[in-house]
Structure formats: C-alpha cells, structure tokens
Amino acid sequence: MIPGELLPGSGKLTLNAGQPTVVLHVENTGDRPVQVGSHYHFYEVNEGLTFDREKARGMRLDIAAGTAVRFEPGSGRDVTLIPYRGARRVFGFNAKVSGDLEPKAVKKKPTPKKKPIANKKPAPKTARPKKAAKPKSKARARRR
C-alpha cells in the first residue's frame, strides 16, 4: 500500500448518489474538439458548445473526478450535470461568475445615531521644541 492510497471495497461504486441532476443536450458548433473536465463549471465552458447555459449555472459534469468529456466538432451528446456543493462559490474558469452562485440575502444593520458635537474646536497644532545646538569641540574650533 502507498501512503495516502485509497482502496475502495469490492462491488459497484455509485458516485454522487442522491444528488439532483440535469440532463442537457450539448452541440459542438466549433471547428475543433472541446474537452471539459469533471469539475469545470459547465456554465462557463467554451462558447463553441451550444446548450441551455442558464440550466448549467452552478453545475458540473456527473463523472468521476479527474476524468473529462470530449465534444468532437459538429457532433452532439447528452450530458448529466450535478450541482457544485460546499460553499457554492466559483472563481476562475472564464470569470463569468467569480463569486457566490446564489445571491445572499442582504441584512441591513441599523445605523447607530450619532450624538451632535457642540462647537468642538480642533486641537491646536503644537510646535516641536527646537533642539539646543551642540557645543563645538575644541579641535573643530581650532580648524576654523
């Protein structure tokens, strides 16, 4: 066994069980293949892929981590998407979101009432006391 290695038990592993899913048909209208990784925010994928982007907001591919789906030019396929979990904040990619996926409720804090200040004058500026001149040494005085 290698340190950090995970050995799954025998049998079939079900990834993302119980997660809500969205199935979208995606067409590659570009002239080059497009590959999308497992955790890429699908809403922000290459513009050459056409699909209902709003349904893909906050979603990623429902495939094993570290894998990808390739879309060949001129072809289409159905993909299954699952929601991002955790804090649901997205940064990077094509910078179309760069923050929270859902707007947070704004709580207004009551502004404290300030007490009026009655004729308060600014504090006077104080001058620094001048340093006393150092007496010249005898050797220095002789040079002059």
GROMACS .gro file of C-alpha atoms in nm:
model
  144
    1MET     CA    1   0.000   0.000   0.000
    2ILE     CA    2   0.121   0.351  -0.086
    3PRO     CA    3   0.079   0.622   0.182
    4GLY     CA    4  -0.245   0.809   0.112
    5GLU     CA    5  -0.374   0.543  -0.127
    6LEU     CA    6  -0.745   0.465  -0.108
    7LEU     CA    7  -0.861   0.114  -0.176
    8PRO     CA    8  -1.236   0.100  -0.247
    9GLY     CA    9  -1.424  -0.206  -0.138
   10SER     CA   10  -1.539  -0.466  -0.387
   11GLY     CA   11  -1.862  -0.416  -0.575
   12LYS     CA   12  -2.014  -0.129  -0.767
   13LEU     CA   13  -1.939   0.227  -0.657
   14THR     CA   14  -2.210   0.486  -0.713
   15LEU     CA   15  -2.078   0.839  -0.749
   16ASN     CA   16  -2.285   1.140  -0.641
   17ALA     CA   17  -2.575   0.924  -0.523
   18GLY     CA   18  -2.887   1.119  -0.434
   19GLN     CA   19  -2.773   1.441  -0.599
   20PRO     CA   20  -3.023   1.633  -0.815
   21THR     CA   21  -2.930   1.607  -1.182
   22VAL     CA   22  -2.992   1.799  -1.503
   23VAL     CA   23  -2.956   1.638  -1.846
   24LEU     CA   24  -2.862   1.875  -2.129
   25HIS     CA   25  -2.802   1.818  -2.498
   26VAL     CA   26  -2.471   1.981  -2.598
   27GLU     CA   27  -2.360   2.053  -2.957
   28ASN     CA   28  -2.006   2.147  -3.060
   29THR     CA   29  -2.058   2.411  -3.330
   30GLY     CA   30  -1.686   2.493  -3.345
   31ASP     CA   31  -1.422   2.350  -3.576
   32ARG     CA   32  -1.206   2.199  -3.301
   33PRO     CA   33  -1.268   1.935  -3.035
   34VAL     CA   34  -1.354   2.066  -2.687
   35GLN     CA   35  -1.271   1.870  -2.374
   36VAL     CA   36  -1.439   1.954  -2.042
   37GLY     CA   37  -1.301   1.829  -1.710
   38SER     CA   38  -1.503   1.672  -1.430
   39HIS     CA   39  -1.511   1.977  -1.202
   40TYR     CA   40  -1.525   2.256  -1.460
   41HIS     CA   41  -1.817   2.497  -1.409
   42PHE     CA   42  -2.025   2.387  -1.710
   43TYR     CA   43  -2.191   2.728  -1.741
   44GLU     CA   44  -1.850   2.872  -1.836
   45VAL     CA   45  -1.731   2.616  -2.091
   46ASN     CA   46  -1.612   2.705  -2.442
   47GLU     CA   47  -1.854   2.927  -2.638
   48GLY     CA   48  -1.836   2.678  -2.926
   49LEU     CA   49  -2.056   2.445  -2.721
   50THR     CA   50  -2.425   2.532  -2.752
   51PHE     CA   51  -2.678   2.433  -2.485
   52ASP     CA   52  -2.908   2.598  -2.228
   53ARG     CA   53  -2.639   2.775  -2.024
   54GLU     CA   54  -2.875   2.905  -1.756
   55LYS     CA   55  -2.966   2.546  -1.662
   56ALA     CA   56  -2.592   2.473  -1.629
   57ARG     CA   57  -2.520   2.757  -1.385
   58GLY     CA   58  -2.369   2.612  -1.067
   59MET     CA   59  -2.339   2.266  -1.223
   60ARG     CA   60  -2.054   2.031  -1.317
   61LEU     CA   61  -2.034   1.703  -1.506
   62ASP     CA   62  -2.156   1.391  -1.324
   63ILE     CA   63  -1.841   1.191  -1.395
   64ALA     CA   64  -1.554   1.060  -1.183
   65ALA     CA   65  -1.302   1.315  -1.056
   66GLY     CA   66  -1.006   1.363  -1.287
   67THR     CA   67  -1.190   1.249  -1.599
   68ALA     CA   68  -1.327   1.454  -1.888
   69VAL     CA   69  -1.581   1.451  -2.172
   70ARG     CA   70  -1.471   1.530  -2.528
   71PHE     CA   71  -1.704   1.701  -2.776
   72GLU     CA   72  -1.599   1.649  -3.138
   73PRO     CA   73  -1.666   1.927  -3.394
   74GLY     CA   74  -2.013   1.910  -3.547
   75SER     CA   75  -2.139   1.644  -3.308
   76GLY     CA   76  -2.368   1.650  -3.007
   77ARG     CA   77  -2.435   1.441  -2.699
   78ASP     CA   78  -2.640   1.442  -2.381
   79VAL     CA   79  -2.456   1.511  -2.055
   80THR     CA   80  -2.569   1.478  -1.696
   81LEU     CA   81  -2.481   1.761  -1.460
   82ILE     CA   82  -2.484   1.781  -1.081
   83PRO     CA   83  -2.466   2.092  -0.861
   84TYR     CA   84  -2.149   2.223  -0.703
   85ARG     CA   85  -2.158   2.157  -0.331
   86GLY     CA   86  -2.000   2.319  -0.030
   87ALA     CA   87  -1.985   2.698  -0.016
   88ARG     CA   88  -2.111   2.717  -0.380
   89ARG     CA   89  -1.858   2.984  -0.474
   90VAL     CA   90  -1.694   2.975  -0.816
   91PHE     CA   91  -1.374   3.159  -0.913
   92GLY     CA   92  -1.156   3.142  -1.222
   93PHE     CA   93  -1.264   2.949  -1.531
   94ASN     CA   94  -1.389   3.218  -1.777
   95ALA     CA   95  -1.468   3.464  -1.493
   96LYS     CA   96  -1.840   3.477  -1.574
   97VAL     CA   97  -1.937   3.423  -1.210
   98SER     CA   98  -1.637   3.496  -0.984
   99GLY     CA   99  -1.815   3.461  -0.652
  100ASP     CA  100  -2.130   3.321  -0.497
  101LEU     CA  101  -2.359   3.117  -0.720
  102GLU     CA  102  -2.669   3.237  -0.536
  103PRO     CA  103  -2.710   3.594  -0.420
  104LYS     CA  104  -2.705   3.612  -0.043
  105ALA     CA  105  -2.983   3.783   0.146
  106VAL     CA  106  -2.869   4.129   0.242
  107LYS     CA  107  -2.929   4.211   0.604
  108LYS     CA  108  -2.942   4.580   0.677
  109LYS     CA  109  -2.778   4.675   1.001
  110PRO     CA  110  -2.941   4.960   1.190
  111THR     CA  111  -2.721   5.267   1.171
  112PRO     CA  112  -2.632   5.397   1.515
  113LYS     CA  113  -2.741   5.753   1.584
  114LYS     CA  114  -2.452   5.989   1.638
  115LYS     CA  115  -2.464   6.243   1.916
  116PRO     CA  116  -2.424   6.601   1.795
  117ILE     CA  117  -2.095   6.763   1.885
  118ALA     CA  118  -2.142   7.110   2.034
  119ASN     CA  119  -1.894   7.366   1.898
  120LYS     CA  120  -1.592   7.144   1.928
  121LYS     CA  121  -1.279   7.326   1.811
  122PRO     CA  122  -0.991   7.136   1.656
  123ALA     CA  123  -0.695   7.081   1.884
  124PRO     CA  124  -0.419   7.341   1.832
  125LYS     CA  125  -0.110   7.223   1.649
  126THR     CA  126   0.187   7.210   1.880
  127ALA     CA  127   0.530   7.300   1.752
  128ARG     CA  128   0.818   7.073   1.830
  129PRO     CA  129   1.072   7.223   2.064
  130LYS     CA  130   1.394   7.314   1.886
  131LYS     CA  131   1.699   7.114   1.979
  132ALA     CA  132   1.977   7.301   2.152
  133ALA     CA  133   2.289   7.348   1.942
  134LYS     CA  134   2.573   7.119   2.037
  135PRO     CA  135   2.882   7.295   2.160
  136LYS     CA  136   3.168   7.273   1.914
  137SER     CA  137   3.464   7.069   2.015
  138LYS     CA  138   3.796   7.245   2.071
  139ALA     CA  139   3.958   7.058   1.781
  140ARG     CA  140   3.686   7.162   1.543
  141ALA     CA  141   3.700   7.522   1.662
  142ARG     CA  142   4.079   7.531   1.601
  143ARG     CA  143   4.039   7.421   1.236
  144ARG     CA  144   3.837   7.728   1.152
   0.00000   0.00000   0.00000
